[in-house]
Coordinates of C-alpha atoms and ligand atoms in Angstrom, one line a residue:
X1 CA 17.8 87.8 74.4
X2 CA 21.5 87.0 74.3
X3 CA 24.0 89.8 73.7
X4 CA 27.7 89.6 73.4
X5 CA 30.3 92.0 74.9
X6 CA 34.0 91.9 74.1
X7 CA 37.0 92.6 76.3
X8 CA 40.4 91.1 76.8
X9 CA 40.5 87.4 77.9
X10 CA 43.3 87.0 80.5
X11 CA 42.6 83.7 82.2
X12 CA 41.4 80.6 80.3
X13 CA 38.2 78.7 80.9
X14 CA 34.4 79.4 80.9
X15 CA 32.2 80.5 83.8
X16 CA 28.5 80.8 83.8
X17 CA 26.7 82.4 86.7
X18 CA 25.0 85.4 88.2
X19 CA 26.7 88.7 88.3
X20 CA 27.7 90.3 91.7
X21 CA 29.3 93.7 92.0
X22 CA 32.3 94.6 94.0
X23 CA 31.0 97.6 96.0
X24 CA 33.1 100.6 95.2
X25 CA 34.2 103.4 97.4
X26 CA 31.4 105.7 98.2
X27 CA 31.1 109.0 96.4
X28 CA 30.7 112.2 98.4
X29 CA 27.0 112.7 99.2
X30 CA 25.6 116.1 98.0
X31 CA 25.4 118.8 100.6
X32 CA 21.5 119.0 100.6
X33 CA 19.7 121.0 103.3
X34 CA 16.9 119.2 105.2
X35 CA 13.8 120.8 106.9
X36 CA 14.0 121.3 110.6
X37 CA 11.1 118.9 111.2
X38 CA 13.0 116.1 109.5
X39 CA 16.0 116.3 111.7
X40 CA 14.9 113.8 114.3
X41 CA 14.1 111.2 111.7
X42 CA 17.5 111.7 110.0
X43 CA 19.2 111.4 113.4
X44 CA 17.4 108.1 114.0
X45 CA 18.5 106.9 110.6
X46 CA 22.1 107.8 111.3
X47 CA 22.1 106.1 114.7
X48 CA 20.7 103.0 113.1
X49 CA 23.3 102.9 110.4
X50 CA 26.2 103.4 112.9
X51 CA 24.9 100.6 115.0
X52 CA 24.2 98.2 112.1
X53 CA 27.7 98.8 110.7
X54 CA 29.3 98.2 114.1
X55 CA 27.3 95.0 114.5
X56 CA 28.2 93.8 111.0
X57 CA 31.9 94.5 111.6
X58 CA 31.8 92.6 114.9
X59 CA 30.1 89.6 113.3
X60 CA 32.7 89.6 110.4
X61 CA 35.4 89.7 113.1
X62 CA 34.0 86.6 114.8
X63 CA 33.9 84.8 111.4
X64 CA 37.4 85.8 110.4
X65 CA 39.2 85.2 113.8
X66 CA 42.9 85.9 114.3
X67 CA 44.5 89.2 113.5
X68 CA 41.6 90.2 111.2
X69 CA 39.3 90.0 114.1
X70 CA 41.3 92.6 116.1
X71 CA 41.2 94.9 113.1
X72 CA 37.5 94.5 112.5
X73 CA 36.6 95.0 116.2
X74 CA 38.7 98.1 116.2
X75 CA 36.7 99.4 113.3
X76 CA 33.4 98.5 115.0
X77 CA 34.6 100.7 118.0
X78 CA 35.1 103.6 115.6
X79 CA 31.5 103.3 114.4
X80 CA 30.4 103.3 118.0
X81 CA 32.5 106.2 119.1
X82 CA 30.2 108.5 121.2
X83 CA 32.1 111.7 120.1
X84 CA 31.6 110.8 116.5
X85 CA 27.9 110.0 117.0
X86 CA 27.4 113.3 118.8
X87 CA 29.1 115.2 115.9
X88 CA 26.9 113.4 113.4
X89 CA 23.7 114.4 115.3
X90 CA 24.9 118.0 115.7
X91 CA 25.4 118.3 112.0
X92 CA 22.0 116.9 111.3
X93 CA 20.5 119.4 113.8
X94 CA 21.8 122.3 111.7
X95 CA 20.4 120.9 108.4
X96 CA 22.6 118.1 107.0
X97 CA 21.2 114.8 105.7
X98 CA 22.3 111.7 107.7
X99 CA 24.7 110.6 104.9
X100 CA 26.3 114.0 104.5
X101 CA 26.6 114.5 108.3
X102 CA 28.3 111.1 108.6
X103 CA 30.6 111.9 105.7
X104 CA 31.6 115.2 107.2
X105 CA 32.0 114.0 110.8
X106 CA 34.3 111.2 109.6
X107 CA 36.3 113.8 107.6
X108 CA 37.1 115.8 110.7
X109 CA 37.9 112.6 112.7
X110 CA 40.1 111.6 109.8
X111 CA 42.1 114.8 109.9
X112 CA 42.7 114.3 113.6
X113 CA 44.0 110.8 113.2
X114 CA 46.1 111.6 110.1
X115 CA 48.0 114.2 112.2
X116 CA 48.4 112.1 115.3
X117 CA 51.6 110.1 114.8
X118 CA 52.5 107.1 112.8
X119 CA 50.4 104.5 114.6
X120 CA 47.1 106.4 114.4
X121 CA 47.8 107.7 110.9
X122 CA 48.0 104.0 109.9
X123 CA 44.3 103.6 110.9
X124 CA 43.1 106.2 108.4
X125 CA 42.4 103.5 105.8
X126 CA 40.3 101.5 108.4
X127 CA 38.4 104.7 109.3
X128 CA 37.7 105.4 105.6
X129 CA 36.3 101.9 105.2
X130 CA 33.9 102.4 108.2
X131 CA 32.8 105.7 106.7
X132 CA 32.2 104.1 103.3
X133 CA 30.1 101.3 104.9
X134 CA 28.0 103.8 106.9
X135 CA 27.4 106.1 103.9
X136 CA 26.6 103.2 101.6
X137 CA 24.0 101.9 104.1
X138 CA 22.4 105.3 104.3
X139 CA 22.3 105.7 100.6
X140 CA 21.1 102.1 100.0
X141 CA 23.9 101.2 97.6
X142 CA 26.0 98.0 97.8
X143 CA 28.5 97.9 100.6
X144 CA 32.1 98.5 99.5
X145 CA 34.2 95.4 99.3
X146 CA 33.6 91.8 98.2
X147 CA 29.9 90.8 97.7
X148 CA 28.1 89.3 100.6
X149 CA 26.8 86.1 99.0
X150 CA 26.5 82.4 99.9
X151 CA 26.0 81.4 96.3
X152 CA 28.8 81.2 93.7
X153 CA 28.9 84.3 91.4
X154 CA 30.8 86.0 88.6
X155 CA 32.5 89.0 90.2
X156 CA 32.2 92.4 88.4
X157 CA 34.4 95.3 89.3
X158 CA 35.9 98.4 87.9
X159 CA 39.3 96.8 88.7
X160 CA 40.6 94.8 91.6
X161 CA 43.4 95.8 93.9
X162 CA 45.2 93.1 96.0
X163 CA 43.8 94.7 99.2
X164 CA 40.2 94.4 97.8
X165 CA 40.5 90.7 97.3
X166 CA 42.1 89.7 100.6
X167 CA 38.6 88.8 101.9
X168 CA 37.4 87.0 98.8
X169 CA 36.2 83.5 99.3
X170 CA 37.7 81.6 96.3
X171 CA 35.2 78.8 96.5
X172 CA 32.4 81.4 95.6
X173 CA 34.1 83.1 92.7
X174 CA 33.3 81.5 89.3
X175 CA 35.1 84.1 87.3
X176 CA 36.0 87.8 87.0
X177 CA 35.0 90.6 84.6
X178 CA 36.5 94.1 85.0
X179 CA 35.9 97.3 83.2
X180 CA 39.5 98.5 83.6
X181 CA 42.8 96.7 83.9
X182 CA 44.9 95.0 81.3
X183 CA 46.4 91.5 80.8
X184 CA 48.9 92.3 83.6
X185 CA 46.6 93.9 86.1
X186 CA 46.1 92.3 89.5
X187 CA 42.6 91.2 88.5
X188 CA 44.2 89.1 85.8
X189 CA 47.0 87.8 88.0
X190 CA 44.5 86.9 90.8
X191 CA 42.2 85.1 88.3
X192 CA 45.0 83.0 87.1
X193 CA 46.1 82.2 90.7
X194 CA 42.6 81.1 91.5
X195 CA 42.3 79.2 88.2
X196 CA 39.1 81.0 87.3
X197 CA 38.3 82.5 83.9
X198 CA 38.6 86.3 83.5
X199 CA 37.9 89.1 81.1
X200 CA 39.3 92.6 81.7
X201 CA 39.0 95.9 79.9
X202 CA 35.3 95.2 79.1
X203 CA 33.5 98.5 78.4
X204 CA 30.2 98.6 80.2
X205 CA 31.0 95.8 82.7
X206 CA 30.0 97.8 85.7
X207 CA 26.6 98.6 84.2
X208 CA 25.6 94.9 84.1
X209 CA 22.7 94.6 86.6
X210 CA 23.2 92.6 89.8
X211 CA 21.9 89.1 89.3
X212 CA 22.1 89.0 85.5
X213 CA 23.4 85.7 84.1
X214 CA 26.5 85.8 82.1
X215 CA 28.8 83.3 80.4
X216 CA 32.5 84.4 80.5
X217 CA 35.0 83.0 78.0
X218 CA 38.4 83.8 79.4
X219 CA 40.2 82.6 76.3
X220 CA 38.4 84.7 73.7
X221 CA 37.5 87.7 75.9
X222 CA 33.8 87.3 75.1
X223 CA 31.0 87.8 77.7
X224 CA 27.6 86.5 76.7
X225 CA 24.8 88.3 78.6
X226 CA 21.8 86.0 79.2
X227 CA 23.4 83.2 77.2
X228 CA 21.0 81.0 75.1
X229 CA 20.7 77.2 75.9
X230 CA 22.6 76.5 72.6
X231 CA 25.5 78.9 73.7
X232 CA 25.7 77.1 77.1
X233 CA 26.0 73.7 75.3
X234 CA 28.6 75.0 72.9
X235 CA 30.7 76.4 75.7
X236 CA 30.4 73.3 77.8
X237 CA 31.6 71.1 74.9
X238 CA 34.6 73.3 74.3
X239 CA 35.6 73.2 77.9
X240 CA 35.3 69.4 78.0
X241 CA 37.5 69.1 74.9
X242 CA 40.2 71.4 76.3
X243 CA 40.2 69.5 79.6
X244 CA 40.8 66.1 77.9
X245 CA 43.7 67.5 75.9
X246 CA 45.3 68.9 79.1
X247 CA 44.9 65.8 81.2
X248 CA 47.3 64.1 78.8
X249 CA 50.1 66.6 79.8
X250 CA 52.3 65.9 82.8
X251 CA 56.0 65.9 83.9
X252 CA 58.7 68.5 83.8
X253 CA 58.9 71.2 81.1
X254 CA 60.8 70.1 78.1
X255 CA 60.9 70.9 74.4
X256 CA 60.4 68.1 71.8
X257 CA 64.2 67.8 71.4
X258 CA 64.8 67.4 75.2
X259 CA 65.8 70.9 76.2
X260 CA 64.7 71.4 79.8
X261 CA 62.7 74.5 80.7
X262 CA 61.6 74.3 84.4
X263 CA 58.0 75.3 84.7
X264 CA 57.4 77.0 88.0
X265 CA 54.4 78.5 89.8
X266 CA 53.6 82.1 90.8
X267 CA 52.0 82.1 94.2
X268 CA 50.8 84.7 96.7
X269 CA 51.2 82.5 99.8
X270 CA 50.7 79.0 101.3
X271 CA 47.1 78.9 100.1
X272 CA 48.2 78.7 96.5
X273 CA 50.6 75.8 97.0
X274 CA 48.2 72.9 96.6
X275 CA 47.1 74.1 93.1
X276 CA 50.8 74.5 92.1
X277 CA 51.7 71.0 93.3
X278 CA 48.6 69.6 91.5
X279 CA 49.6 71.3 88.3
X280 CA 53.0 69.7 88.5
X281 CA 55.0 72.9 89.1
X282 CA 58.7 72.1 89.5
X283 CA 58.9 74.7 92.2
X284 CA 57.9 78.3 92.8
X285 CA 59.3 81.0 90.4
X286 CA 57.7 84.0 92.1
X287 CA 56.4 84.0 95.7
X288 CA 54.7 87.5 95.9
X289 CA 55.3 88.0 99.6
X290 CA 53.4 91.3 99.7
X291 CA 50.2 89.4 100.2
X292 CA 51.3 88.6 103.7
X293 CA 51.7 92.3 104.4
X294 CA 48.4 93.5 103.0
X295 CA 46.3 92.3 105.9
X296 CA 47.6 95.0 108.3
X297 CA 47.7 98.6 107.3
X298 CA 49.8 99.5 110.3
X299 CA 52.9 97.3 110.5
X300 CA 54.7 94.5 108.9
X301 CA 53.8 90.9 109.9
X302 CA 55.8 89.7 112.9
X303 CA 59.0 87.7 112.2
X304 CA 57.3 84.6 113.6
X305 CA 54.4 84.9 111.3
X306 CA 56.7 85.4 108.3
X307 CA 58.8 82.4 109.3
X308 CA 55.7 80.2 109.5
X309 CA 54.4 81.3 106.1
X310 CA 57.7 80.9 104.3
X311 CA 58.4 77.5 105.9
X312 CA 55.0 76.2 104.8
X313 CA 55.8 77.1 101.2
X314 CA 59.4 75.8 101.4
X315 CA 58.4 72.5 102.8
X316 CA 56.0 71.9 99.9
X317 CA 58.8 71.6 97.4
X318 CA 61.5 69.4 99.1
X319 CA 63.2 68.6 95.8
X320 CA 62.4 71.8 94.0
X321 CA 63.4 75.4 94.0
X322 CA 61.5 78.3 95.5
X323 CA 62.1 81.9 94.4
X324 CA 60.9 84.3 97.0
X325 CA 60.5 87.9 96.0
X326 CA 61.0 90.3 98.9
X327 CA 58.2 92.8 99.7
X328 CA 57.1 94.7 96.6
X329 CA 55.1 97.6 98.1
X330 CA 54.1 100.9 96.5
X331 CA 52.3 102.1 93.3
X332 CA 49.4 99.6 92.8
X333 CA 50.2 97.8 96.1
X334 CA 50.5 100.7 98.6
X335 CA 51.1 99.9 102.2
X336 CA 50.0 102.7 104.5
X337 CA 53.0 102.3 106.9
X338 CA 55.6 102.3 104.1
X339 CA 54.4 104.0 101.0
X340 CA 54.7 107.8 100.8
X341 CA 51.1 109.3 100.9
X342 CA 51.5 112.1 98.4
X343 CA 53.5 111.0 95.4
X344 CA 52.6 112.7 92.1
X345 CA 53.3 109.5 90.2
X346 CA 53.5 106.5 92.5
X347 CA 54.5 104.0 89.7
X348 CA 57.6 106.1 89.2
X349 CA 58.2 106.8 92.8
X350 CA 59.4 105.0 95.9
X351 CA 58.2 101.4 95.3
X352 CA 59.7 97.9 95.2
X353 CA 63.3 97.7 96.3
X354 CA 63.4 101.5 96.7
X355 CA 60.9 101.2 99.5
X356 CA 62.9 98.5 101.2
X357 CA 66.2 100.4 101.0
X358 CA 64.3 103.3 102.7
X359 CA 63.1 100.9 105.4
X360 CA 66.1 98.6 106.0
X361 CA 64.5 97.2 109.2
X362 CA 61.6 95.7 107.2
X363 CA 64.0 94.2 104.6
X364 CA 66.3 92.8 107.4
X365 CA 63.4 91.2 109.2
X366 CA 62.1 89.6 106.1
X367 CA 65.6 88.2 105.1
X368 CA 66.2 87.0 108.6
X369 CA 62.8 85.3 108.6
X370 CA 63.7 83.6 105.3
X371 CA 67.1 82.4 106.7
X372 CA 65.3 80.9 109.7
X373 CA 62.5 79.3 107.6
X374 CA 64.9 77.5 105.3
X375 CA 67.2 76.1 108.0
X376 CA 67.4 72.3 107.8
X377 CA 65.3 72.1 104.6
X378 CA 66.7 70.5 101.4
X379 CA 64.8 73.0 99.1
X380 CA 66.9 75.3 96.9
X381 CA 66.0 78.8 98.1
X382 CA 66.4 81.8 95.8
X383 CA 65.6 85.4 96.8
X384 CA 65.1 88.3 94.5
X385 CA 64.3 92.0 94.7
X386 CA 61.6 93.8 92.7
X387 CA 62.3 96.9 90.6
X388 CA 66.0 96.7 90.5
X389 CA 67.1 99.5 88.1
X390 CA 70.8 99.3 88.0
X391 CA 74.0 97.7 89.4
X392 CA 74.0 99.9 92.5
X393 CA 70.5 98.6 93.4
X394 CA 71.5 95.0 92.8
X395 CA 74.6 95.4 95.0
X396 CA 72.6 97.0 97.8
X397 CA 70.2 94.0 97.8
X398 CA 73.0 91.5 97.6
X399 CA 74.7 93.2 100.6
X400 CA 71.5 93.2 102.6
X401 CA 71.1 89.4 102.0
X402 CA 74.7 88.8 103.1
X403 CA 74.3 91.0 106.2
X404 CA 71.2 89.0 107.2
X405 CA 73.2 85.7 107.1
X406 CA 71.0 84.3 104.3
X407 CA 72.5 81.4 102.4
X408 CA 70.3 81.6 99.3
X409 CA 70.9 82.3 95.6
X410 CA 70.4 86.0 95.2
X411 CA 68.8 87.5 92.1
X412 CA 67.2 90.7 90.7
X413 CA 63.9 91.2 88.9
X414 CA 64.2 93.0 85.6
X415 CA 61.1 95.2 85.5
X416 CA 62.7 98.5 84.4
X417 CA 64.1 98.9 80.9
X418 CA 67.3 100.3 82.3
X419 CA 68.0 96.9 84.0
X420 CA 67.3 95.0 80.8
X421 CA 69.6 97.2 78.8
X422 CA 72.4 96.9 81.3
X423 CA 71.6 93.3 82.6
X424 CA 75.3 92.3 82.4
X425 CA 76.2 95.0 85.0
X426 CA 73.3 93.8 87.2
X427 CA 74.5 90.2 86.9
X428 CA 77.9 91.1 88.2
X429 CA 76.2 91.6 91.6
X430 CA 73.7 88.7 91.6
X431 CA 73.3 85.1 90.4
X432 CA 70.2 85.4 88.2
X433 CA 67.7 87.7 86.7
X434 CA 63.9 87.2 86.5
X435 CA 61.9 89.2 84.0
X436 CA 58.8 90.9 85.5
X437 CA 57.3 91.5 82.1
X438 CA 54.2 93.1 83.5
X439 CA 56.0 96.1 84.9
X440 CA 58.6 95.9 82.1
X441 CA 55.8 96.5 79.6
X442 CA 54.3 99.3 81.8
X443 CA 57.6 101.1 81.9
X444 CA 58.6 100.4 78.3
X445 CA 55.4 101.8 76.9
X446 CA 54.7 104.4 79.6
X447 CA 51.3 102.7 79.9
X448 CA 49.8 102.2 83.4
X449 CA 49.0 98.5 83.8
X450 CA 45.8 99.4 85.7
X451 CA 44.3 101.5 83.0
X452 CA 42.0 99.6 80.5
X453 CA 42.3 102.4 77.9
X454 CA 46.0 101.7 77.4
X455 CA 45.7 97.8 77.6
X456 CA 47.0 97.4 74.0
X457 CA 50.5 98.5 75.1
X458 CA 50.4 95.8 77.8
X459 CA 50.3 93.1 75.2
X460 CA 53.5 91.1 75.9
X461 CA 53.9 90.3 72.2
X462 CA 55.0 93.9 71.6
X463 CA 58.3 93.6 69.7
X464 CA 59.9 96.3 71.9
X465 CA 59.3 94.1 74.9
X466 CA 60.7 91.0 73.1
X467 CA 63.8 93.0 72.3
X468 CA 64.3 93.8 76.0
X469 CA 63.8 90.1 76.9
X470 CA 66.4 89.2 74.3
X471 CA 68.8 91.7 75.8
X472 CA 68.5 90.3 79.3
X473 CA 68.7 86.7 78.1
X474 CA 71.8 87.4 76.0
X475 CA 73.4 89.1 79.0
X476 CA 72.7 86.1 81.2
X477 CA 74.1 83.7 78.6
X478 CA 77.3 85.8 78.4
X479 CA 77.6 85.8 82.2
X480 CA 76.7 82.0 82.4
X481 CA 73.8 82.8 84.6
X482 CA 70.1 82.2 84.4
X483 CA 67.3 84.4 83.1
X484 CA 63.7 83.4 83.9
X485 CA 60.4 85.1 83.1
X486 CA 57.8 85.4 85.9
X487 CA 55.6 88.0 84.4
X488 CA 52.3 87.1 82.8
X489 CA 54.0 86.7 79.4
X490 CA 55.1 83.2 80.5
X491 CA 51.5 82.0 80.8
X492 CA 50.8 82.4 77.1
X493 CA 51.5 78.9 75.5
X494 CA 52.7 80.3 72.2
X495 CA 54.7 83.2 73.7
X496 CA 56.3 80.8 76.1
X497 CA 57.9 79.0 73.1
X498 CA 59.1 82.4 71.8
X499 CA 60.6 83.3 75.2
X500 CA 62.5 80.0 75.2
X501 CA 63.7 80.8 71.7
X502 CA 65.0 84.1 73.0
X503 CA 67.1 82.3 75.5
X504 CA 64.9 82.4 78.6
X505 CA 65.9 79.5 81.0
X506 CA 62.8 79.0 83.1
X507 CA 59.1 80.1 83.1
X508 CA 56.9 80.9 86.0
X509 CA 53.2 81.4 85.9
X510 CA 49.8 81.0 87.6
X511 CA 49.4 77.3 88.3
X512 CA 46.4 77.0 86.0
X513 CA 48.5 77.9 83.0
X514 CA 51.2 75.3 83.6
X515 CA 49.5 72.4 81.7
X516 CA 48.9 74.6 78.7
X517 CA 52.5 75.8 78.5
X518 CA 53.9 72.3 79.1
X519 CA 51.8 70.9 76.3
X520 CA 52.8 73.7 73.9
X521 CA 56.6 73.4 74.6
X522 CA 56.5 69.7 74.1
X523 CA 55.5 70.2 70.5
X524 CA 58.6 72.2 69.3
X525 CA 62.4 72.0 69.2
X526 CA 64.5 74.8 70.6
X527 CA 65.6 75.7 67.0
X528 CA 61.9 76.1 66.0
X529 CA 61.3 78.3 69.1
X530 CA 64.4 80.4 68.1
X531 CA 63.0 80.8 64.6
X532 CA 59.6 81.8 65.9
X533 CA 61.3 84.4 68.2
X534 CA 63.3 85.9 65.3
X535 CA 60.2 86.1 63.2
X536 CA 58.3 87.8 66.0
X537 CA 61.0 90.4 66.6
X538 CA 61.1 91.2 62.9
X539 CA 57.5 92.5 63.1
X540 CA 56.4 96.0 64.2
X541 CA 53.3 95.2 66.1
X542 CA 52.1 92.8 68.8
X543 CA 49.5 91.3 66.5
X544 CA 52.1 90.9 63.7
X545 CA 54.6 89.3 66.1
X546 CA 51.9 86.8 67.3
X547 CA 50.9 85.9 63.8
X548 CA 54.5 85.5 62.6
X549 CA 55.4 83.2 65.5
X550 CA 52.3 81.2 65.0
X551 CA 53.1 80.8 61.3
X552 CA 56.6 79.5 62.0
X553 CA 55.5 77.0 64.7
X554 CA 52.5 75.7 62.8
X555 CA 54.6 75.3 59.6
X556 CA 52.3 77.6 57.6
Ligands
PEP1 C1 55.9 91.8 86.9 O1 55.9 93.0 87.1 O2 55.9 91.2 85.8 C2 55.8 90.9 88.1 C3 56.0 89.6 88.0 O3 55.5 91.5 89.3 P1 54.1 92.0 89.7 O4 53.1 91.6 88.7 O5 53.8 91.4 91.1 O6 54.3 93.5 89.8
MG2 MG1 56.3 93.8 89.0

């Protein structure tokens, strides 16, 4: 029997397929006592699990190759460590279950590593992953991490962090459903980057049984469990209709009265470039370089590796413009070797530009790698810093760019309300601002973007957020500089028109949204967009703002 669940649709399209769960971190096994006569059997079970996990990690290493192989093989060695094995067996001999013994033995190994200098401390995350695998195997629960499946599936998770998804095979993921997260969470961003439908903040998502068939509608936020044949037909017809309408949209972004609004793509690395080119992106408006850094918990990627990745992206847009954001680590994107381990409130702590100013060597290497990557290429390179809060931050970043010999246009992301309110001061140090509306909403509403329970505040139609966008756009106009939007707000076709009406000069979004936004902009004049923006700002709720803008633009 079909049932319908409702969450928040964050990436258009429909996916129908079987559910597979993202294995979550293992909970602490209970400290149960075993009988002395069971000890030998438990020890054999533990040995088997250690060996199986080591073999699995080695096999994954062979498959992955490159730097990932070295990391996976180092993890396999941890599972085979004779001291660790002896410790597990000792703990079982005095009454622990195999899973509890493994859990405790890893805890003491972990404490040793954590206190053993920067390099070894950086391996703690890898060690935790090995522990989780061993305990999961012993408990008979799904392995942590991405599902091990050869067939395409709908991925279910509590929420997805960038690090979780690094090993995801995009050709197997039909769509995402998450229990937590809001429209600006990384699950939503990743789904748009992959061009797959997604629904977030869906209560009960993690209780869907493995293998259940679901139909995910990423536009309406509906998830149909065991969809009926009629439902499947209805969804397929809607998809075909939408595709036909979009196929008619091409060319640069422009309003119906000829006002140009460059439509740019948000990418996480060279792998996202083909989809951006195919969608007709006029360049890249946000290159999230942190994805290059997430593969290795211990150190930044080498300068050579960075040059190669940046060059691959820059070469793809010979006539266009590419905006590279320097590393945005911390909070929801922690990097073990940079992010302070014990912050009471990581989103309000040392993250984004603050991290880079604390580690000037990492920033310098990245800027020098960019300078080298762009040498001899005709592309227009722009570089921006995340989490700029004030003029002093903007100046520090501009100084670092100059010191690295980088000849690029330098900008600042406006993600903190202070920077939006004082955008003119920021713009005295840099050439452009780009609004990161995801974080800007998070900080405006004091609502964590990863928490499903506060998703309503993350709605980019919130009039307070629109006011801050207007403040930044007005400042840019007054300084004769540009003001783009690269947060998820830009990917909503109706809101995109409102943003243009507020004075935003370019829009950057996941490639799959570009055709929708292009088609929407082409229907209205700038004056209509400005009227819709004013009507939205006159409301007191996100829903009211959306309705008011819609009423203006549809002539109701
Ligand atoms: C934003 O905060 O809007 C943004 C574009 O950056 P990220 O989503 O990567 O934090
Ligand atoms: Mg951000």
